[in-house]
Amino acid sequence: MPRSCTLCEHPKREEIDRALVGETSNLSISSVFGVSESAVRRHKANHLPATLAKAHGAGEAARGDNLLEQVGDLQRRALGILDRAEEAGELKTALSAIREARGNLELLAKLLGELDERPVVNLNVSPEWLELRTVIVSALEPHPDARESVLRAIEGSPNGAA
Ligand SMILES: [Zn+2]
């Protein structure tokens, strides 16, 4: 086990990192946050660059996640309408809800495809996407046809082959 870093484990780590990026000297950081100056130096040289790179990646991912969230919200509403229409026996409404849901899914698939081409973003492991995917697929349990086309859209089978 490598020796742990008092700054990485510091409860105010984010604040410390911000200070390190700014003009604050190592010495004043060490006295303000109660850590040794050598720890500050080591953290700045070895750990800060990775943190900054990760934060940049997270910013990119956040933009993508925000779009996904909006489409996901549309999708949840379409599926909600589908449920209610089915309960009420309003098949015409149910069908258009299914069409809406499928449109949202296509949009999602496109969005994911675009986002996946960006090197720092991997939405396939984004917890929100995984959660949403589970919600969508399980919400479609009672609608095998819709579920199948949705799954096909998600998996992105080439040329739309069945
Ligand atoms: Zn560190």
Coordinates of C-alpha atoms and ligand atoms in Angstrom, one line a residue:
M1 CA 0.0 0.0 0.0
P2 CA 1.4 3.4 -0.9
R3 CA 1.6 5.9 1.9
S4 CA -1.7 7.9 2.1
C5 CA -1.7 11.6 1.4
T6 CA -3.1 13.8 4.1
L7 CA -4.3 16.3 1.5
C8 CA -6.1 13.8 -0.6
E9 CA -7.9 12.5 2.5
H10 CA -8.5 16.0 3.9
P11 CA -12.1 16.9 4.4
K12 CA -11.5 20.3 2.8
R13 CA -9.6 18.8 -0.1
E14 CA -11.6 20.7 -2.8
E15 CA -10.9 23.9 -1.0
I16 CA -7.2 23.1 -0.8
D17 CA -7.0 22.2 -4.4
R18 CA -8.7 25.4 -5.4
A19 CA -6.2 27.3 -3.2
L20 CA -3.3 25.4 -4.8
V21 CA -4.5 26.3 -8.3
G22 CA -4.6 29.9 -7.2
E23 CA -1.9 32.2 -5.8
T24 CA -1.9 30.8 -2.3
S25 CA 1.6 29.7 -1.2
N26 CA 2.3 26.2 0.0
L27 CA 3.3 27.6 3.4
S28 CA 0.0 29.4 4.0
I29 CA -2.0 26.4 2.8
S30 CA -0.1 24.3 5.2
S31 CA -0.8 26.6 8.1
V32 CA -4.4 27.3 7.2
F33 CA -5.4 23.6 6.7
G34 CA -3.1 22.2 9.3
V35 CA -1.0 20.0 7.0
S36 CA 2.7 19.8 6.6
E37 CA 4.4 21.9 3.9
S38 CA 6.1 18.8 2.4
A39 CA 2.7 17.1 2.1
V40 CA 1.4 20.1 0.2
R41 CA 4.3 20.0 -2.1
R42 CA 4.0 16.3 -2.7
H43 CA 0.2 16.6 -3.3
K44 CA 0.6 19.5 -5.7
A45 CA 3.2 17.7 -7.8
N46 CA 1.7 14.2 -7.8
H47 CA -2.0 14.4 -7.2
L48 CA -3.3 17.8 -8.3
P49 CA -2.8 17.3 -12.1
A50 CA -4.9 14.1 -12.2
T51 CA -7.6 15.8 -10.2
L52 CA -7.7 18.8 -12.6
A53 CA -7.9 16.4 -15.6
K54 CA -10.7 14.5 -14.0
A55 CA -12.6 17.7 -13.2
H56 CA -12.3 18.8 -16.8
G57 CA -13.7 15.5 -17.9
A58 CA -16.5 15.7 -15.4
G59 CA -17.4 19.1 -16.8
E60 CA -17.8 17.6 -20.3
A61 CA -19.7 14.7 -18.9
A62 CA -22.0 17.0 -17.0
R63 CA -23.0 18.8 -20.2
G64 CA -23.8 15.5 -21.8
D65 CA -25.7 14.2 -18.8
N66 CA -27.8 17.4 -18.7
L67 CA -29.1 16.6 -22.2
L68 CA -29.6 13.0 -21.4
E69 CA -31.5 14.1 -18.3
Q70 CA -33.9 16.2 -20.4
V71 CA -34.6 13.4 -22.8
G72 CA -34.9 11.0 -19.9
D73 CA -37.5 13.3 -18.4
L74 CA -39.5 13.3 -21.6
Q75 CA -39.2 9.6 -21.7
R76 CA -40.5 9.1 -18.2
R77 CA -43.5 11.3 -19.0
A78 CA -44.2 9.4 -22.2
L79 CA -44.1 6.1 -20.3
G80 CA -46.3 7.6 -17.6
I81 CA -48.9 8.6 -20.2
L82 CA -48.6 5.1 -21.7
D83 CA -49.4 3.5 -18.4
R84 CA -52.4 5.7 -17.7
A85 CA -53.7 5.3 -21.3
E86 CA -53.5 1.6 -21.0
E87 CA -55.2 1.5 -17.6
A88 CA -58.0 3.6 -19.1
G89 CA -58.2 1.4 -22.2
E90 CA -57.4 4.3 -24.4
L91 CA -55.4 2.4 -27.0
K92 CA -55.0 5.2 -29.4
T93 CA -53.4 7.4 -26.8
A94 CA -51.3 4.4 -25.7
L95 CA -50.1 3.9 -29.2
S96 CA -49.0 7.6 -29.6
A97 CA -47.3 7.4 -26.2
I98 CA -45.4 4.4 -27.5
R99 CA -44.4 6.4 -30.6
E100 CA -43.3 9.2 -28.4
A101 CA -41.3 6.9 -26.3
R102 CA -39.6 5.3 -29.3
G103 CA -38.8 8.8 -30.7
N104 CA -37.2 9.7 -27.3
L105 CA -35.2 6.5 -27.4
E106 CA -33.9 7.2 -30.9
L107 CA -32.9 10.6 -29.7
L108 CA -31.2 9.1 -26.7
A109 CA -29.3 6.6 -28.8
K110 CA -28.1 9.4 -31.1
L111 CA -27.1 11.5 -28.2
L112 CA -25.2 8.6 -26.7
G113 CA -23.5 7.8 -29.9
E114 CA -22.3 11.4 -30.3
L115 CA -21.2 11.7 -26.7
D116 CA -19.4 8.4 -26.8
E117 CA -17.2 9.7 -29.6
R118 CA -15.8 12.3 -27.2
P119 CA -12.7 10.7 -25.6
V120 CA -13.3 11.8 -22.0
V121 CA -16.9 10.9 -21.8
N122 CA -18.1 7.4 -21.3
L123 CA -21.8 7.5 -20.8
N124 CA -22.2 3.8 -20.9
V125 CA -20.9 3.8 -17.3
S126 CA -22.8 6.9 -16.3
P127 CA -25.0 5.9 -13.3
E128 CA -27.8 8.1 -14.5
W129 CA -27.9 6.4 -17.9
L130 CA -27.7 3.0 -16.5
E131 CA -30.5 3.8 -14.1
L132 CA -32.6 5.4 -16.8
R133 CA -32.0 2.4 -19.1
T134 CA -33.3 0.1 -16.3
V135 CA -36.3 2.3 -15.8
I136 CA -37.1 2.3 -19.5
V137 CA -36.7 -1.4 -20.0
S138 CA -38.7 -2.4 -17.0
A139 CA -41.4 0.1 -17.7
L140 CA -41.8 -1.5 -21.0
E141 CA -42.2 -5.0 -19.6
P142 CA -46.0 -5.0 -20.4
H143 CA -45.4 -3.9 -23.9
P144 CA -43.2 -6.5 -25.5
D145 CA -43.2 -5.0 -29.0
A146 CA -42.2 -1.5 -27.8
R147 CA -39.7 -3.1 -25.5
E148 CA -38.1 -5.0 -28.3
S149 CA -37.7 -2.0 -30.5
V150 CA -36.5 0.1 -27.6
L151 CA -33.8 -2.5 -26.8
R152 CA -32.8 -2.7 -30.4
A153 CA -32.4 1.1 -30.4
I154 CA -30.4 1.0 -27.3
E155 CA -28.1 -1.8 -28.3
G156 CA -27.7 0.0 -31.7
S157 CA -27.8 -3.1 -33.8
P158 CA -26.2 -2.3 -37.1
N159 CA -28.4 -1.5 -40.1
G160 CA -31.4 -2.0 -37.9
A161 CA -31.3 -5.7 -38.5
A162 CA -33.6 -7.7 -36.3
Ligands
ZN1 ZN -2.6 14.0 -2.5

